[in-house]
XYZ file of C-alpha atoms in Angstrom:
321
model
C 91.646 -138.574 -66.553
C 90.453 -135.136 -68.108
C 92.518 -133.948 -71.183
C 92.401 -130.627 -72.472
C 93.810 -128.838 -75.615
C 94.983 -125.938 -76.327
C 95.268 -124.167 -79.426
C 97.831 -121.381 -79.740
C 96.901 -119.224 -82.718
C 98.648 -115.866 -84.083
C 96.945 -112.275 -83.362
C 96.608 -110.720 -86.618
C 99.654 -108.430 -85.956
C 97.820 -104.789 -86.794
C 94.379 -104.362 -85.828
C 91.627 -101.738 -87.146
C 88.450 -100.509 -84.817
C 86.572 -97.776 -86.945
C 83.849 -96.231 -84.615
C 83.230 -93.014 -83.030
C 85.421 -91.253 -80.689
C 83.179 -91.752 -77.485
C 82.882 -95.358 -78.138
C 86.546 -95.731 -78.644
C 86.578 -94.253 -75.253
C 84.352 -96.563 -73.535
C 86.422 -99.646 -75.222
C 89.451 -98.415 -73.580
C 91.632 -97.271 -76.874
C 90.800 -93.672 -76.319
C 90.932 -91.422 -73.078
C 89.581 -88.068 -72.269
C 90.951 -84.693 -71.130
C 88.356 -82.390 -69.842
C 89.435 -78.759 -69.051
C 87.526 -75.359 -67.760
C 88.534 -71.909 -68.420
C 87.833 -68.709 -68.184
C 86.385 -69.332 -64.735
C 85.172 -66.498 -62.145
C 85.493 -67.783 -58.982
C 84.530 -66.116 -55.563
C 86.146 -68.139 -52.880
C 85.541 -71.668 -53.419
C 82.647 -70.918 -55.518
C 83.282 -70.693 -59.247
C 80.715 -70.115 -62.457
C 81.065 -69.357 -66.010
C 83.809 -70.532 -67.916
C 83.774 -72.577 -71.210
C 84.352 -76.290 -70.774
C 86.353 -78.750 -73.415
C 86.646 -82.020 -73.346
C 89.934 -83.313 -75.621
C 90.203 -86.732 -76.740
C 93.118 -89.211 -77.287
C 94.098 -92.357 -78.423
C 95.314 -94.423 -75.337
C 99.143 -95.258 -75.395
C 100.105 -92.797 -78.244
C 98.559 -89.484 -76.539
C 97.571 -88.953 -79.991
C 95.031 -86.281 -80.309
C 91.544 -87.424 -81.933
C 89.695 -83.861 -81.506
C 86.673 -82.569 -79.183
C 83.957 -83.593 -81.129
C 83.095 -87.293 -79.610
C 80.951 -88.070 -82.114
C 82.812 -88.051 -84.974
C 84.409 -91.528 -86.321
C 88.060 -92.274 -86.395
C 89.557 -95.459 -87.153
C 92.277 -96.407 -84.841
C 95.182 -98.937 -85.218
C 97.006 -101.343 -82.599
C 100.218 -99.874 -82.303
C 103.475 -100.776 -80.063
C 102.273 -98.922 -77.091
C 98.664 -98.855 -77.460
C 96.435 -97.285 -80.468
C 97.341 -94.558 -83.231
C 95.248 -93.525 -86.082
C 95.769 -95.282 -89.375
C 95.165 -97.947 -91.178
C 96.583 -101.226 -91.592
C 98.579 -102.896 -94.711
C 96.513 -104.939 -96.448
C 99.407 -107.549 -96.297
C 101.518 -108.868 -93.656
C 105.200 -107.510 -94.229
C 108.948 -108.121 -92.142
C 110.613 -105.251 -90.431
C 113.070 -103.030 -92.031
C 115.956 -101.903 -90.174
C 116.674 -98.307 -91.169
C 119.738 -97.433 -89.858
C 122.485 -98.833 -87.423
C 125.546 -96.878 -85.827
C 128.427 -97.754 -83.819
C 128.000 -95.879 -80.348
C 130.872 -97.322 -78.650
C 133.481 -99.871 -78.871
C 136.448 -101.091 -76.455
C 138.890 -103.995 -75.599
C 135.609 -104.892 -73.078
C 132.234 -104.187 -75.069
C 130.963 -103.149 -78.957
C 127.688 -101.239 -78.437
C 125.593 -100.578 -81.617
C 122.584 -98.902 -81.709
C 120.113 -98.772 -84.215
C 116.362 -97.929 -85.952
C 114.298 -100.389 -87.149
C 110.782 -100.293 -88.304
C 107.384 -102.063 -89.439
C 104.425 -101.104 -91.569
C 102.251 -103.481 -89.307
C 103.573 -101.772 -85.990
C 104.731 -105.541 -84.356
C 107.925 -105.996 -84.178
C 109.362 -108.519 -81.600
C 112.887 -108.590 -81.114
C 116.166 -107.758 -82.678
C 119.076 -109.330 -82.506
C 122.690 -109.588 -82.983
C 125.151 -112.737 -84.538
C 128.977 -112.561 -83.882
C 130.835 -115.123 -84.440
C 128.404 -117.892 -84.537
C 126.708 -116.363 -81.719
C 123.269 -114.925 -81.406
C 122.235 -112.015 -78.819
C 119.012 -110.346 -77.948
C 119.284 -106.684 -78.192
C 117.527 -104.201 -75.945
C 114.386 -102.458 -77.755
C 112.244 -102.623 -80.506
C 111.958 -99.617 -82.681
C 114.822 -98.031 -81.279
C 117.584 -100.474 -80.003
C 121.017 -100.875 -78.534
C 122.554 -104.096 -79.248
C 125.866 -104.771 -77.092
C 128.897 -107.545 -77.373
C 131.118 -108.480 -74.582
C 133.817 -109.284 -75.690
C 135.698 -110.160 -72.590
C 132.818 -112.885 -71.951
C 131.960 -114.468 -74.849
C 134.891 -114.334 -76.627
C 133.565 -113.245 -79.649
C 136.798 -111.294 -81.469
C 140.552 -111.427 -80.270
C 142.564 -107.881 -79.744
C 143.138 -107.006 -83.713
C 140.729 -108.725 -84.987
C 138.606 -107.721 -87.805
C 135.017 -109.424 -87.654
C 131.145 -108.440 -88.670
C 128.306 -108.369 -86.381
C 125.074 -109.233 -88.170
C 122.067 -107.122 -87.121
C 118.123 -108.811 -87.599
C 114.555 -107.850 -86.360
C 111.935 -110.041 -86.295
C 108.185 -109.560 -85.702
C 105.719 -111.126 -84.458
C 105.141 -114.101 -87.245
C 108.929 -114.332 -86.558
C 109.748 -112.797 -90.065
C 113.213 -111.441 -90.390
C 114.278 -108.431 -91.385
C 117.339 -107.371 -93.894
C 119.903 -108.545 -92.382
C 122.681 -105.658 -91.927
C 126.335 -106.555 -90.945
C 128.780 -104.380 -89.318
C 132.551 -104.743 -89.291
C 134.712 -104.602 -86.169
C 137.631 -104.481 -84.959
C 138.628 -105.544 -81.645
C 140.680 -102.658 -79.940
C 143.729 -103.620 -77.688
C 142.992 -102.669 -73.765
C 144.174 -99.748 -72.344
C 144.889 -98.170 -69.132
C 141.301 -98.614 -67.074
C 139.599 -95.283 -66.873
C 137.599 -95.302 -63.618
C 133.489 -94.696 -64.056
C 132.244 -91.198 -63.545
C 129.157 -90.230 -61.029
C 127.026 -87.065 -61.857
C 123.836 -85.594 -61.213
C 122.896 -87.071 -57.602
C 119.186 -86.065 -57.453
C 116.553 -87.436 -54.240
C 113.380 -87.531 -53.914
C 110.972 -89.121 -51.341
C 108.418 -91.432 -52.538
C 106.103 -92.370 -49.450
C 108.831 -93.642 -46.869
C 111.026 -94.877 -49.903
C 114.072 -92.562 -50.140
C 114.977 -92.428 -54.192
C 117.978 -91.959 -55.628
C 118.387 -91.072 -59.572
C 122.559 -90.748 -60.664
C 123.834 -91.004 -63.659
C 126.854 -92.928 -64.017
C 129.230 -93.240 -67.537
C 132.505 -95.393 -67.811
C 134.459 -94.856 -71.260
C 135.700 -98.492 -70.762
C 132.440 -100.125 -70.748
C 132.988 -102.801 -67.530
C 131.441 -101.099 -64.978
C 130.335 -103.996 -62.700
C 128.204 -102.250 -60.174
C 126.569 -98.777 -58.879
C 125.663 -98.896 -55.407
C 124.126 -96.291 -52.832
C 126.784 -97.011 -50.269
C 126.242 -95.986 -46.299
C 129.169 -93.903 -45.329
C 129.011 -94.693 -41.507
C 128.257 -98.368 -41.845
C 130.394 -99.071 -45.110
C 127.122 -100.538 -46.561
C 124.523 -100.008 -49.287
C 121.843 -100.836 -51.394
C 122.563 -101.780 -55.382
C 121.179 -99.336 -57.949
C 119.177 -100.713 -61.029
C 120.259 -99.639 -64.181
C 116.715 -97.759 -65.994
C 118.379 -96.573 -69.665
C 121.684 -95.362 -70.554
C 123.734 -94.142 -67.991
C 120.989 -93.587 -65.172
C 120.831 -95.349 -62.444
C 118.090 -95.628 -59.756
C 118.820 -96.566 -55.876
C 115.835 -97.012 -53.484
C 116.121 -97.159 -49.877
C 113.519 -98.118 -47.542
C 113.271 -96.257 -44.509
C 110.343 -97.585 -43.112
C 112.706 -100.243 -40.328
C 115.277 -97.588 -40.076
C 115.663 -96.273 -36.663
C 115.149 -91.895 -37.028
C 118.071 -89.458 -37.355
C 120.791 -88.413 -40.320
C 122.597 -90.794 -42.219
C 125.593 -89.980 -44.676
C 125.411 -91.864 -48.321
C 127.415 -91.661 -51.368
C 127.305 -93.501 -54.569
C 129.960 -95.649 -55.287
C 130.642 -97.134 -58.663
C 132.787 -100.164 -59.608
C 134.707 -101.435 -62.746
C 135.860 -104.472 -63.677
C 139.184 -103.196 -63.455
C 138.568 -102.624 -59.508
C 138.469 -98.558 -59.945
C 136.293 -97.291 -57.525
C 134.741 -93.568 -58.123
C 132.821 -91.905 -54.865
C 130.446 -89.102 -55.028
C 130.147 -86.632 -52.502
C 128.437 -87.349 -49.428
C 124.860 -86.542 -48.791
C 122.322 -86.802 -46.208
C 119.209 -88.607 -45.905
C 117.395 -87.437 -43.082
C 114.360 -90.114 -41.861
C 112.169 -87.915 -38.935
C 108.990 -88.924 -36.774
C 106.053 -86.883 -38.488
C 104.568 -85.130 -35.357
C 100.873 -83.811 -36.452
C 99.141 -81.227 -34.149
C 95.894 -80.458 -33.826
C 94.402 -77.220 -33.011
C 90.538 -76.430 -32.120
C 89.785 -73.029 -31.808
C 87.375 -70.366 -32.874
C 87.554 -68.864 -36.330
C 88.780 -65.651 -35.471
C 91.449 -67.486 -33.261
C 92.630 -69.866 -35.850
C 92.963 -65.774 -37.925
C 94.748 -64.196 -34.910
C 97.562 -67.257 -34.636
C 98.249 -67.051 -38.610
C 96.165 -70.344 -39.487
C 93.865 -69.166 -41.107
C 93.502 -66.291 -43.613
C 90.289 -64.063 -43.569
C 88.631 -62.988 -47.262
C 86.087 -60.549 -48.253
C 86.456 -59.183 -44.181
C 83.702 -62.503 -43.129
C 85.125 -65.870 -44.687
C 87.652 -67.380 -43.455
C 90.205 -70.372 -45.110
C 92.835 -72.562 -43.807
C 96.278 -71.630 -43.989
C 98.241 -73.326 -46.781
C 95.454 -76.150 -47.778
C 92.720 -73.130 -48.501
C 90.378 -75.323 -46.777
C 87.071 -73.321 -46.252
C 86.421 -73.086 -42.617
C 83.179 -70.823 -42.855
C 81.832 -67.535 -41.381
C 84.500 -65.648 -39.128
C 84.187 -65.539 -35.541
């Protein structure tokens, strides 16, 4: 029998690392941006120029300066490193401000601010009626309850929501409440569908819409095959966008007609208009050929009347003829 134990200890929740830029850079908290200009370049041959390198802290983009040797102290932060320093103490979150972005018969959405001195906050959440939620977010955070699912409030009803973020040592916040009132239901407003964008990532075909419903119970945005009656659900990536990926990569070639088709609770269905997605064999074609051929047929460009560059990729080919 082999035993082993573990011992699960707290991270001191803000971190300092004084040292000099360049070694920040090597220990992975700081990046480097290095840019020429002022260039003179003749063809693909360039000289002169003055060259900077920038440097920044990694995860805040935060801008440290040019000189690598000089020493910053840098801070764990919630998405990497910032300069700073850290309280000498341990201390909760403070949530700075809260608002009431939405509220219907179906959901109460409130959003809020919250912040901490020691950059480590965990979680947030949200109590209604004896019943605790996780919100979505840290620093910034939208906190949502359904009322049609949890039965947290009936139509009328007058009821607080209590707001709390905790950090990492699990200390709470001040708590802030809310007050609500439940709204009756009215007549279902179907969702609206805007700003159908595509894009092509590799032989992915993406998808970006953005999709709001007044009611709050839309059930489901999907990228729906017009010819087939089909499609492929859309995840939700913030707000009211909406991303739909379709992989072409089994699909047999040709045109295809897709909408996006979003669904309430309430069974309203809203349709887009129809696009195309068009999935083609890549035929690539080869030509060998002299210089001054590739010149005469328009692929390739001739400079300075003796070198000569591919058409398009600027490719240096060498001497004409």
């Amino acid at each position: 029998v082999a035993t082993r134990t573990v011992n699960v200890v707290a991270m001191p929740a803000c971190q300092e690392y004084t040292d000099t830029v360049a070694n920040h850079e090597s220990a992975g908290r700081a990046y480097s941006v290095t840019e020429t200009t002022g260039e003179t370049c003749w063809g693909s041959f360039c000289y002169g120029g003055t060259t900077t390198t920038t440097y920044y802290a990694q995860g805040s983009d935060e801008s440290l300066g040019t000189n690598g040797s000089a020493t910053v102290t840098l801070i764990t932060s919630e998405n990497g490193y910032s300069t700073g320093s850290c309280p000498s103490d341990p201390v909760a979150p403070v949530i700075e401000s809260t608002e009431v972005s939405s509220i219907s018969y179906y959901n109460a959405v409130i959003t809020g601010v919250a912040s901490d001195a020691n950059n480590d906050i965990d979680h947030v959440t949200i109590t209604a009626n004896e019943q605790t939620f996780y919100c979505e977010g840290t620093t910034n955070f939208t906190c949502t309850l359904q009322y049609n699912v949890y039965d947290i409030a009936e139509v009328g009803e007058e009821h607080n929501a209590t707001l709390t973020a905790y950090d990492s040592r699990d200390a709470a916040s001040n708590p802030v409440v809310v007050t609500l009132t439940r709204p009756e239901q009215q007549a279902s407003v179907p969702p609206v569908v805007s700003n159908v964008q595509q894009t092509r990532e590799g032989t992915v075909e993406v998808v970006t819409v953005n999709v709001t419903d007044v009611d709050g119970d839309l059930e489901e945005v999907v990228l729906f095959w017009m010819d087939y009656m089909g499609g492929v659900g859309c995840t939700n990536t913030g707000g009211d966008q909406y991303r739909c990926e379709l992989d072409l990569s089994n699909r047999e070639y040709g045109t295809t007609n897709w909408a996006i088709r979003a669904l309430d609770e309430a069974g309203n269905v809203t349709l887009s208009d129809t696009f195309t997605i068009v999935w083609e064999e890549e035929i690539e074609t080869c030509f060998t050929a002299a210089n001054s051929e590739h010149v005469s047929a328009g692929r390739a460009e001739l400079r300075y009347s003796v070198l000569v560059y591919a058409a398009g990729s600027g490719d240096y080919l060498g001497m004409s003829g």
